[in-house]
CSV table of C-alpha atoms in Angstrom, one decimal:
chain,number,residue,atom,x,y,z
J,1,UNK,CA,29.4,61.4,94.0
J,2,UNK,CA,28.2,64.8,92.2
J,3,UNK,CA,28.6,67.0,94.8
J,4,UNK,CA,31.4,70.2,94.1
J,5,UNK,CA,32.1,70.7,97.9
J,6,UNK,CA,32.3,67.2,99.1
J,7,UNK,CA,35.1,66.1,95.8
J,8,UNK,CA,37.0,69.6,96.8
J,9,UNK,CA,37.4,68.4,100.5
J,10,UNK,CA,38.3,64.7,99.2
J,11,UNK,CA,41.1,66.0,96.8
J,12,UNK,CA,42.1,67.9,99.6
J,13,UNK,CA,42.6,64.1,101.7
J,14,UNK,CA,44.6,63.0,98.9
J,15,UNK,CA,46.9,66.3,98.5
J,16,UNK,CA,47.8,65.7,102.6
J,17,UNK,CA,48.2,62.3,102.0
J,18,UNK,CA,50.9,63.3,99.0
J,19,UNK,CA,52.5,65.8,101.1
J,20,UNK,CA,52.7,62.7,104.5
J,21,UNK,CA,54.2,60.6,102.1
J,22,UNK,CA,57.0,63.3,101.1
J,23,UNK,CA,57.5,63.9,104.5
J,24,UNK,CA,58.7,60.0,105.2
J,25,UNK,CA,60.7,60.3,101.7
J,26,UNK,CA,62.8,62.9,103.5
J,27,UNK,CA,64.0,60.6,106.0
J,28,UNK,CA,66.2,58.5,103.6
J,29,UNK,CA,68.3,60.4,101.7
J,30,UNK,CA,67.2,63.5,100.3
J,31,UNK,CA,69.5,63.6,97.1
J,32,UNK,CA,69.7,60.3,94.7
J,33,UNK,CA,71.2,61.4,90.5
J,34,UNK,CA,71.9,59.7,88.0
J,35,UNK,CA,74.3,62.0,86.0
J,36,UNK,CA,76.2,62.2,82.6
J,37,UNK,CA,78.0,65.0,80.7
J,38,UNK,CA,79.7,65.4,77.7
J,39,UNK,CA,82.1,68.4,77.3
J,40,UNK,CA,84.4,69.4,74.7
J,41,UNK,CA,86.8,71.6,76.5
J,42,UNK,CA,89.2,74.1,74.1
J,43,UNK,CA,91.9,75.8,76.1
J,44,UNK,CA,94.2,78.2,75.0
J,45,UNK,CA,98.0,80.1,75.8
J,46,UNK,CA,96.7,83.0,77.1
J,47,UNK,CA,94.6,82.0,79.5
J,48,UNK,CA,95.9,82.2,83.4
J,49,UNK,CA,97.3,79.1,85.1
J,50,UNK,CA,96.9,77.1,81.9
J,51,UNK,CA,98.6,79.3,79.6
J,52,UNK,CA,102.8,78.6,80.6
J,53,UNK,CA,101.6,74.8,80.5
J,54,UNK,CA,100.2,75.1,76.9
J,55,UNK,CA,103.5,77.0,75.8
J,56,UNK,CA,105.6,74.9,77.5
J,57,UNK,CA,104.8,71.4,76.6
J,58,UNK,CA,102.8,71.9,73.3
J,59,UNK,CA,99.7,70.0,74.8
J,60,UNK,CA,96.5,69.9,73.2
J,61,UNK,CA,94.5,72.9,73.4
J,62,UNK,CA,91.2,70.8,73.3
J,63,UNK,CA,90.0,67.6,74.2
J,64,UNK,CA,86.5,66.2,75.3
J,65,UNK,CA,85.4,64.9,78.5
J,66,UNK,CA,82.7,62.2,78.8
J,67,UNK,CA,81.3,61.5,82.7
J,68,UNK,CA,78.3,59.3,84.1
J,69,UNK,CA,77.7,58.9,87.9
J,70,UNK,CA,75.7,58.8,90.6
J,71,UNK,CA,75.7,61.5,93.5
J,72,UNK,CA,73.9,61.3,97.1
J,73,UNK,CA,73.4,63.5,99.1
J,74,UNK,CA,71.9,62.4,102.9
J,75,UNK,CA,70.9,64.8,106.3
J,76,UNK,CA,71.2,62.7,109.0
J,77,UNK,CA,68.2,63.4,111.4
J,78,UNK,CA,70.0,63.6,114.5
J,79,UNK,CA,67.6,66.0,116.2
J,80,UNK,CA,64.0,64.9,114.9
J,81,UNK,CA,63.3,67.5,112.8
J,82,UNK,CA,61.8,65.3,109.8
J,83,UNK,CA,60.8,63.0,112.6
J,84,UNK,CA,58.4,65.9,113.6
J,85,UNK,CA,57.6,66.8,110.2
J,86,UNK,CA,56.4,63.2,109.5
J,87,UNK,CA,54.5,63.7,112.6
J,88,UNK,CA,53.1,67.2,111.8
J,89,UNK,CA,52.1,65.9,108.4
J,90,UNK,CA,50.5,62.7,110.0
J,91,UNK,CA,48.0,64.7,111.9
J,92,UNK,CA,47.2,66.7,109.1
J,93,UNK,CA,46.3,64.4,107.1
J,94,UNK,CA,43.9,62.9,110.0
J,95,UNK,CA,42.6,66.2,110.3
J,96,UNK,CA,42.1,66.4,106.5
J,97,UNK,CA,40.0,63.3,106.8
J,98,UNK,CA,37.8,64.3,109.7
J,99,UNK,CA,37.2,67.7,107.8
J,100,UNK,CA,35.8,65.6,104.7
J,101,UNK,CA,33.7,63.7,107.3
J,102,UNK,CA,32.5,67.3,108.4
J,103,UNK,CA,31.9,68.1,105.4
J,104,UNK,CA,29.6,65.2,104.8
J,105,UNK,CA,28.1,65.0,107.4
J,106,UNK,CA,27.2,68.4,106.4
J,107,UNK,CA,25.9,67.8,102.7
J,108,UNK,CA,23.8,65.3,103.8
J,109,UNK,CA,21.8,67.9,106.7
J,110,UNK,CA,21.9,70.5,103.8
J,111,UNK,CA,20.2,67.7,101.6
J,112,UNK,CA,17.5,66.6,104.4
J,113,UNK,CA,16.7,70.0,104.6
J,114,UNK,CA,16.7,71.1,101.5
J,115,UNK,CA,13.9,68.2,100.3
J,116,UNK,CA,12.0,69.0,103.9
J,117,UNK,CA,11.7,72.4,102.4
J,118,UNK,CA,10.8,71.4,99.2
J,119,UNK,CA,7.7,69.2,100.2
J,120,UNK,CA,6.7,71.8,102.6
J,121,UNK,CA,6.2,74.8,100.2
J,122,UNK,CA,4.4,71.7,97.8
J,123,UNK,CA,2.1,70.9,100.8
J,124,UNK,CA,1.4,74.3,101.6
J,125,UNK,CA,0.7,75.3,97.9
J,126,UNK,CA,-1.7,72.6,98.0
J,127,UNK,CA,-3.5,73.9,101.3
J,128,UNK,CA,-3.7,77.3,100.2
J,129,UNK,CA,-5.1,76.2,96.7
J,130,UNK,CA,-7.5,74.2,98.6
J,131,UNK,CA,-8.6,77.3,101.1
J,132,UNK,CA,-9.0,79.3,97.9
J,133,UNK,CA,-11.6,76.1,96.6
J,134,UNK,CA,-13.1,76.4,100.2
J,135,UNK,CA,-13.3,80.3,100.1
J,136,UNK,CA,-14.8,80.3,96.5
J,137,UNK,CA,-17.6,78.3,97.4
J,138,UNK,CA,-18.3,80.9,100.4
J,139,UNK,CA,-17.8,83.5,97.8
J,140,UNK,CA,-20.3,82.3,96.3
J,141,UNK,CA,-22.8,81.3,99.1
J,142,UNK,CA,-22.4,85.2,100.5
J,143,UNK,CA,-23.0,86.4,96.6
J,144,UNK,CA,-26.1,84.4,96.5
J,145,UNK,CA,-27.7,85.8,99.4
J,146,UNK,CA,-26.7,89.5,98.5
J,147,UNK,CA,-28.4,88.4,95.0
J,148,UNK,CA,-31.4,87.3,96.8
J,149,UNK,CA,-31.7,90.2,99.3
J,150,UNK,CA,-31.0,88.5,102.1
J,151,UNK,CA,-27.6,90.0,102.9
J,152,UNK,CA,-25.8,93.5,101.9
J,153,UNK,CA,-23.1,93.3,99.7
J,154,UNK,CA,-20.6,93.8,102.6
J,155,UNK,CA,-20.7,89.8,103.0
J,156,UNK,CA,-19.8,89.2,99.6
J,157,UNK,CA,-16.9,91.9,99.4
J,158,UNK,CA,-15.5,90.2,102.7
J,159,UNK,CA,-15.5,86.9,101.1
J,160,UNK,CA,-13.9,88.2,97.8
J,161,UNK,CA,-11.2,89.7,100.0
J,162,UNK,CA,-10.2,86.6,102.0
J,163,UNK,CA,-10.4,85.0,99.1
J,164,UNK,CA,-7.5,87.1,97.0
J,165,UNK,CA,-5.4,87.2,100.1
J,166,UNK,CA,-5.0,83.3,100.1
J,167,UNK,CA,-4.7,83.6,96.1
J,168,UNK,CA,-1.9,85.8,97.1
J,169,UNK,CA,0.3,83.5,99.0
J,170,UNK,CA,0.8,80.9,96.3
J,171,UNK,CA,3.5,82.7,93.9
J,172,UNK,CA,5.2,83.4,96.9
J,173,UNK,CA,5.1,79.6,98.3
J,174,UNK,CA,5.8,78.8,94.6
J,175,UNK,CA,8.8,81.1,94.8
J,176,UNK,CA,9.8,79.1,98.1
J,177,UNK,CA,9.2,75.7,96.0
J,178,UNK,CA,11.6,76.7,93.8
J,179,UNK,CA,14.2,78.5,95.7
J,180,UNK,CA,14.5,74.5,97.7
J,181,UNK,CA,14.6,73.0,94.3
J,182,UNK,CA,17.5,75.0,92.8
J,183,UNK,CA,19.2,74.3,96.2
J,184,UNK,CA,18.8,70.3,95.5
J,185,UNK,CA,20.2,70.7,92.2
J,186,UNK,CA,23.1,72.6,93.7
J,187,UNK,CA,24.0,70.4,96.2
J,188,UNK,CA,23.5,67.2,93.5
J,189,UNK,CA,26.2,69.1,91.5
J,190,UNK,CA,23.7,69.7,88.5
J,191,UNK,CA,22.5,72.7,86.8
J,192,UNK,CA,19.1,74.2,88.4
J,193,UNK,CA,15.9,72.6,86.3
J,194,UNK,CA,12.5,71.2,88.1
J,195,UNK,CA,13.0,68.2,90.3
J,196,UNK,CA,9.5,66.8,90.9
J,197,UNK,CA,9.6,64.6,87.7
J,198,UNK,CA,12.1,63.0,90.1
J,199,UNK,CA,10.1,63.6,93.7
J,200,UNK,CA,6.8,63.9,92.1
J,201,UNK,CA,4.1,66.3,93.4
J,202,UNK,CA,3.9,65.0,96.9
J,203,UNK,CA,1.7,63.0,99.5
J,204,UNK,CA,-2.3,64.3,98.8
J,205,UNK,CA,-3.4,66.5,102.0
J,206,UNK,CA,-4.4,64.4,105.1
J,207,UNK,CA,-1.3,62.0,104.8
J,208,UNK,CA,2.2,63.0,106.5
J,209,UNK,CA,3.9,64.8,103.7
J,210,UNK,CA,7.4,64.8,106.0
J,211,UNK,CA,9.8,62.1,106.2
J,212,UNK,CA,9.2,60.3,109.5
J,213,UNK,CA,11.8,61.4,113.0
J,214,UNK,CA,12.3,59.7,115.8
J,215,UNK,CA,10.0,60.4,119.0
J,216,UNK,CA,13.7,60.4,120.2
J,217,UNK,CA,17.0,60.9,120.1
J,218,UNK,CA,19.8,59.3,121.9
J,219,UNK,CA,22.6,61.5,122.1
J,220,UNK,CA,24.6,60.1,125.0
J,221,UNK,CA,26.9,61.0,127.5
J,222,UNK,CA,29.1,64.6,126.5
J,223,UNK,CA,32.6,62.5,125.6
J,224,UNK,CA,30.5,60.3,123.3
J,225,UNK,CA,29.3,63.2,121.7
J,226,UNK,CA,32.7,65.3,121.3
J,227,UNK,CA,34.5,61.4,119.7
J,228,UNK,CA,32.0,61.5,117.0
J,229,UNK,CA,31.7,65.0,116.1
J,230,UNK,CA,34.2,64.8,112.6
J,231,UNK,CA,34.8,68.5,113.2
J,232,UNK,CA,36.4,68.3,116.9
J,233,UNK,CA,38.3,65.4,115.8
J,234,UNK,CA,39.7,67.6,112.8
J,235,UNK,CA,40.3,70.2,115.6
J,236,UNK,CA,42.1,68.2,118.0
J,237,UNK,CA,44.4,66.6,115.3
J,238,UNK,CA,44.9,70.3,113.9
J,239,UNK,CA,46.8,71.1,117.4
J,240,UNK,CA,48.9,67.8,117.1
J,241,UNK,CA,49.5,68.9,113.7
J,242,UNK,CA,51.0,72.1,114.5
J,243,UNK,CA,52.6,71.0,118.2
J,244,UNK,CA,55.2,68.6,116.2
J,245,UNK,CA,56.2,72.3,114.4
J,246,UNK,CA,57.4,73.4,117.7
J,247,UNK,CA,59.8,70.7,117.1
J,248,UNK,CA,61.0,71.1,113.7
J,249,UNK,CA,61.8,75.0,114.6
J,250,UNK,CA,63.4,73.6,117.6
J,251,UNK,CA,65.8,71.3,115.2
J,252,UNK,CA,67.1,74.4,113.6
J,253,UNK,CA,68.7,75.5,116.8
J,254,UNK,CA,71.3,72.9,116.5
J,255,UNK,CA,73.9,71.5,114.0
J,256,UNK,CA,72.8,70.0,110.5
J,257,UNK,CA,75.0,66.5,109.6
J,258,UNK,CA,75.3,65.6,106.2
J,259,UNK,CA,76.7,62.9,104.1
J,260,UNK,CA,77.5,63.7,100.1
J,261,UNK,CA,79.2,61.4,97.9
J,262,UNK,CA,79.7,60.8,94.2
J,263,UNK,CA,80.6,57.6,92.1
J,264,UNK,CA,81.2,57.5,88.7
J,265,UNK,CA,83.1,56.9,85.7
J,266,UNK,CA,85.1,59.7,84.0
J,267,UNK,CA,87.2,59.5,80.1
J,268,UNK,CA,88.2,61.8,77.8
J,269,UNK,CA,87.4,59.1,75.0
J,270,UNK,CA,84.3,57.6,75.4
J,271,UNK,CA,85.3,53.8,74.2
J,272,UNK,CA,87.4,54.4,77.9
J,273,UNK,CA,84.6,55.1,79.4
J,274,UNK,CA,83.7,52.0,81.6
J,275,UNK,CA,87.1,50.8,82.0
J,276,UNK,CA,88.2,49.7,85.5
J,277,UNK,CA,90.7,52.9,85.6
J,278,UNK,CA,87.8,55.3,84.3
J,279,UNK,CA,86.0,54.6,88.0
J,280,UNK,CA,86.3,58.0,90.4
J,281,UNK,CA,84.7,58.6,93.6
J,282,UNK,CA,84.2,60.8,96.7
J,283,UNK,CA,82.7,61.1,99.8
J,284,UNK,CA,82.3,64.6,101.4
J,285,UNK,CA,81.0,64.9,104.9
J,286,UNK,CA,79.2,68.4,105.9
J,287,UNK,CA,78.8,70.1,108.8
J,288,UNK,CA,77.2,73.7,109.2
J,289,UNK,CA,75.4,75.4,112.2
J,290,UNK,CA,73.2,78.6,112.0
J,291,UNK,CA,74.8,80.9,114.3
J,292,UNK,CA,74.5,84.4,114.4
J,293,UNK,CA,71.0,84.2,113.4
J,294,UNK,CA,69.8,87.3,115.7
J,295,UNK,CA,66.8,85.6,117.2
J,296,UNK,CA,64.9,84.6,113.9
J,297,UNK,CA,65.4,80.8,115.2
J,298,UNK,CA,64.5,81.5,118.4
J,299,UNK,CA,61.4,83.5,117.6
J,300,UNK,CA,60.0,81.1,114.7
J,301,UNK,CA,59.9,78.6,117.6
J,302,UNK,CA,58.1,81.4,119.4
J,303,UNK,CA,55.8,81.7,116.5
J,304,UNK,CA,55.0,77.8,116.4
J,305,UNK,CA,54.2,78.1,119.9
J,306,UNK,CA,51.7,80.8,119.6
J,307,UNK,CA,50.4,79.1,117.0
J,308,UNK,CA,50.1,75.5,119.0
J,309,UNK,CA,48.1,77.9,121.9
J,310,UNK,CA,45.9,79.6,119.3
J,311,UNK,CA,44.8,76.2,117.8
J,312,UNK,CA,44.2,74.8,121.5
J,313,UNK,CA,42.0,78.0,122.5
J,314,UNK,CA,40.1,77.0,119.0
J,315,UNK,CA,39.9,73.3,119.8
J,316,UNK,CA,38.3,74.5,123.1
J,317,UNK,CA,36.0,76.8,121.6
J,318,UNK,CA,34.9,73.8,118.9
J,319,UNK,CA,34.1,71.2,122.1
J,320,UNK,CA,31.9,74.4,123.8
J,321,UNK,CA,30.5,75.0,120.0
J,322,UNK,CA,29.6,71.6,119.5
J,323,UNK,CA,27.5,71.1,122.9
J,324,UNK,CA,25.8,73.9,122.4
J,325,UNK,CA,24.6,73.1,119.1
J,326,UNK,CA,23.9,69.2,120.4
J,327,UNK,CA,21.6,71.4,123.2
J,328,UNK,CA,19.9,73.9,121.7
J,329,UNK,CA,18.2,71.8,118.5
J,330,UNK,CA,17.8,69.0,120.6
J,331,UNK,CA,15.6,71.0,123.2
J,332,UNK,CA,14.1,72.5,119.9
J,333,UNK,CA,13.2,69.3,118.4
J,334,UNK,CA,12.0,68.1,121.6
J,335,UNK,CA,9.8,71.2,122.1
J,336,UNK,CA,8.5,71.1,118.7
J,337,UNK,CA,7.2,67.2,118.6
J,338,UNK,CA,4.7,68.9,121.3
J,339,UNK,CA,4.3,72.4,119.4
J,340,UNK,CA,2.9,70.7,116.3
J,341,UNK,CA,0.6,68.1,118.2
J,342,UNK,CA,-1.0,71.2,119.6
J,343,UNK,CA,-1.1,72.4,116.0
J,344,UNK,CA,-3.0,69.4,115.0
J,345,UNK,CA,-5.1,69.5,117.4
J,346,UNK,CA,-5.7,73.5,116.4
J,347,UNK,CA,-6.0,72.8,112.7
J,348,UNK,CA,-8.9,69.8,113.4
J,349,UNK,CA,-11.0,72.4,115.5
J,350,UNK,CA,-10.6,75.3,113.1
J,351,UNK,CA,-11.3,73.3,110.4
J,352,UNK,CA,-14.2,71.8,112.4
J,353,UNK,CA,-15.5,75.5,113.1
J,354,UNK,CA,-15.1,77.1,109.7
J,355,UNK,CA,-17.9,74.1,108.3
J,356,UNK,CA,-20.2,74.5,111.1
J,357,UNK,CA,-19.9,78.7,110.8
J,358,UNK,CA,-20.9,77.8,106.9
J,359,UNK,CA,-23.7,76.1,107.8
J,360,UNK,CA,-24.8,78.5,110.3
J,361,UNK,CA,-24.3,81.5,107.8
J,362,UNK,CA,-26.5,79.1,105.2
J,363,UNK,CA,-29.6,79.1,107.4
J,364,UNK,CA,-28.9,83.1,109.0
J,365,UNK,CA,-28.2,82.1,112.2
J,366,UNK,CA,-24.6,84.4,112.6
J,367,UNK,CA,-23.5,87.1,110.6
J,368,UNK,CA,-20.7,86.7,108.1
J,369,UNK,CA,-18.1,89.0,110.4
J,370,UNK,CA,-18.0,85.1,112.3
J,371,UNK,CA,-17.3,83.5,109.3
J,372,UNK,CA,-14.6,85.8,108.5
J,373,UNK,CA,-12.6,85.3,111.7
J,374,UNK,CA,-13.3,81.4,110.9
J,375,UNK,CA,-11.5,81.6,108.0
């Protein structure tokens, strides 16, 4: 509902939806007035034609003339061009549809990963303030023993080392923290500000801090896949949409029928107006033909071909696109379910190794060098 990008591509449904629904109004005719005029007309002797009359027969030089009608004016679609043009406009506004879809579809991945990003720099700030709670207490264990002579001061300048390194990554992770939030707030069409009043600080450490996935994902067979991608639809419909151009080009190779006609009523006194002998009308068939046009006919529908093969080759490229990116994160998010139980698995035994090096640093049995790598 807030979202800039998403309401642009929905006005953008509703301008192709305008523009379909011109295109069937051209079918009926294309010309409907309602007309009226008042002129007050002064003539004179020496004017040409009018003149000889005016000296002649001592008419009026002046008089008014009052007129309302009603004129039409019809092209009669004998060769489907606005046939076409319905049809042109038709698949636009499909593809205008599937686009918004796209672009949904979109938002919400932008969304997801945006708030994954968000509670991982919060998790990670929280591990690396709980290192630097882990490494002060070693800090202080190796300044103990250098106090009491039992070590050199070597240890404790390793420990304080360690320890302003890990210090060191949390205004960066902080700077991640807030880079994901400002994207939220973009993407929720609001002005940046902190979020976790919202999303609160997140999940304490040793609880999933991630939204759950799947263990899998059923993608199904190719065609499946290429029906419900919104941006191949909006790609196919975007070659129907300019293959019914061919066609309106085509039209202009041949002759343009037309019906014009004009009722009304016509007085020079307007209490005369709407009297029975008032009434005029006319009908005026047309005819005309574009010849002589030196190839530009011939080459627009040249043009709307190449046009009709460029958006095909593009369609094509979108289905290849679109399994590729289906393969590639799917292997990926396959691959990783595995990665990060290995990294579990990792994290357990080096957490498990760091306390028992502590302990065996405590009672002198390693030197701190082991604890160091630990760490």
């Amino acid at each position: 509902e807030q979202n800039p990008t998403l309401r642009i591509a929905g006005t953008r449904v509703l301008e192709a939806r305008a523009q379909q629904a011109i295109a069937v109004g051209n079918i009926f005719p294309q010309a409907q007035q309602a007309n009226a005029m008042y002129a007050r007309v002064n003539l004179n002797p020496n004017m040409p034609l009018i003149g000889p009359i005016l000296n002649s027969g001592k008419q009026s030089a002046a008089f008014s003339n009052w007129f309302n009608g009603f004129n039409l004016s019809w092209e009669l679609d004998l060769w489907g061009r606005l046939r076409r043009s319905i049809e042109s406009n038709n698949a636009s506004l499909d593809a205008s549809v599937e686009d918004y879809d796209a672009a949904l579809v979109t938002l919400l991945a932008d969304v997801a990963t945006s708030y994954v990003q968000y509670r991982i720099a919060q998790q990670r700030i929280k591990i690396a303030r709980d290192n630097v709670r882990i490494q002060e207490g070693i800090l202080a264990l190796a300044a103990e023993k250098f106090r009491v002579g039992t070590t050199s001061r070597l240890d404790a300048e390793q420990a304080r080392t360690v320890l302003e390194q890990t210090r060191s990554t949390i205004p960066s992770l902080q700077i991640e923290l807030g880079r994901a939030n400002d994207t939220l707030c973009t993407l929720l069409g609001m002005p940046p500000r902190d979020l976790e009043p919202e999303l609160g600080p997140g999940p304490e450490l040793g609880s999933n801090p991630m939204p759950s996935t799947p263990a899998w994902v059923a993608t199904g067979i190719p065609a499946d896949l290429l029906r419900r991608r919104p941006d191949v639809r909006s790609a196919e419909r975007q070659v129907a949409a300019q293959s019914a151009q061919i066609g309106v080009a085509e039209a202009a190779l041949y002759p343009t029928i037309a019906i014009n006609g004009l009722i009304g009523w016509d007085a020079q006194d307007f209490s005369k107006l709407f009297e029975t002998k008032s009434f005029i009308g006319a009908v005026f068939p047309s005819f005309s033909w574009n010849i002589l046009n030196y190839g530009r006919i011939n080459n627009n529908v040249r043009l709307q071909e190449a046009k009709t093969q460029e958006l095909i080759a593009t369609y094509q490229n979108t289905v290849l696109t679109a399994g590729r990116e289906v393969q590639s994160p799917l292997r990926g998010f396959l691959r990783s379910r595995e990665q990060a139980e290995d990294l579990d698995r990792s994290v357990k035994a080096a957490t498990a190794a760091t306390q028992l090096g502590v302990q065996q640093y405590r009672t002198g049995i390693i030197d701190f060098n082991r604890v160091f790598n630990l760490e």
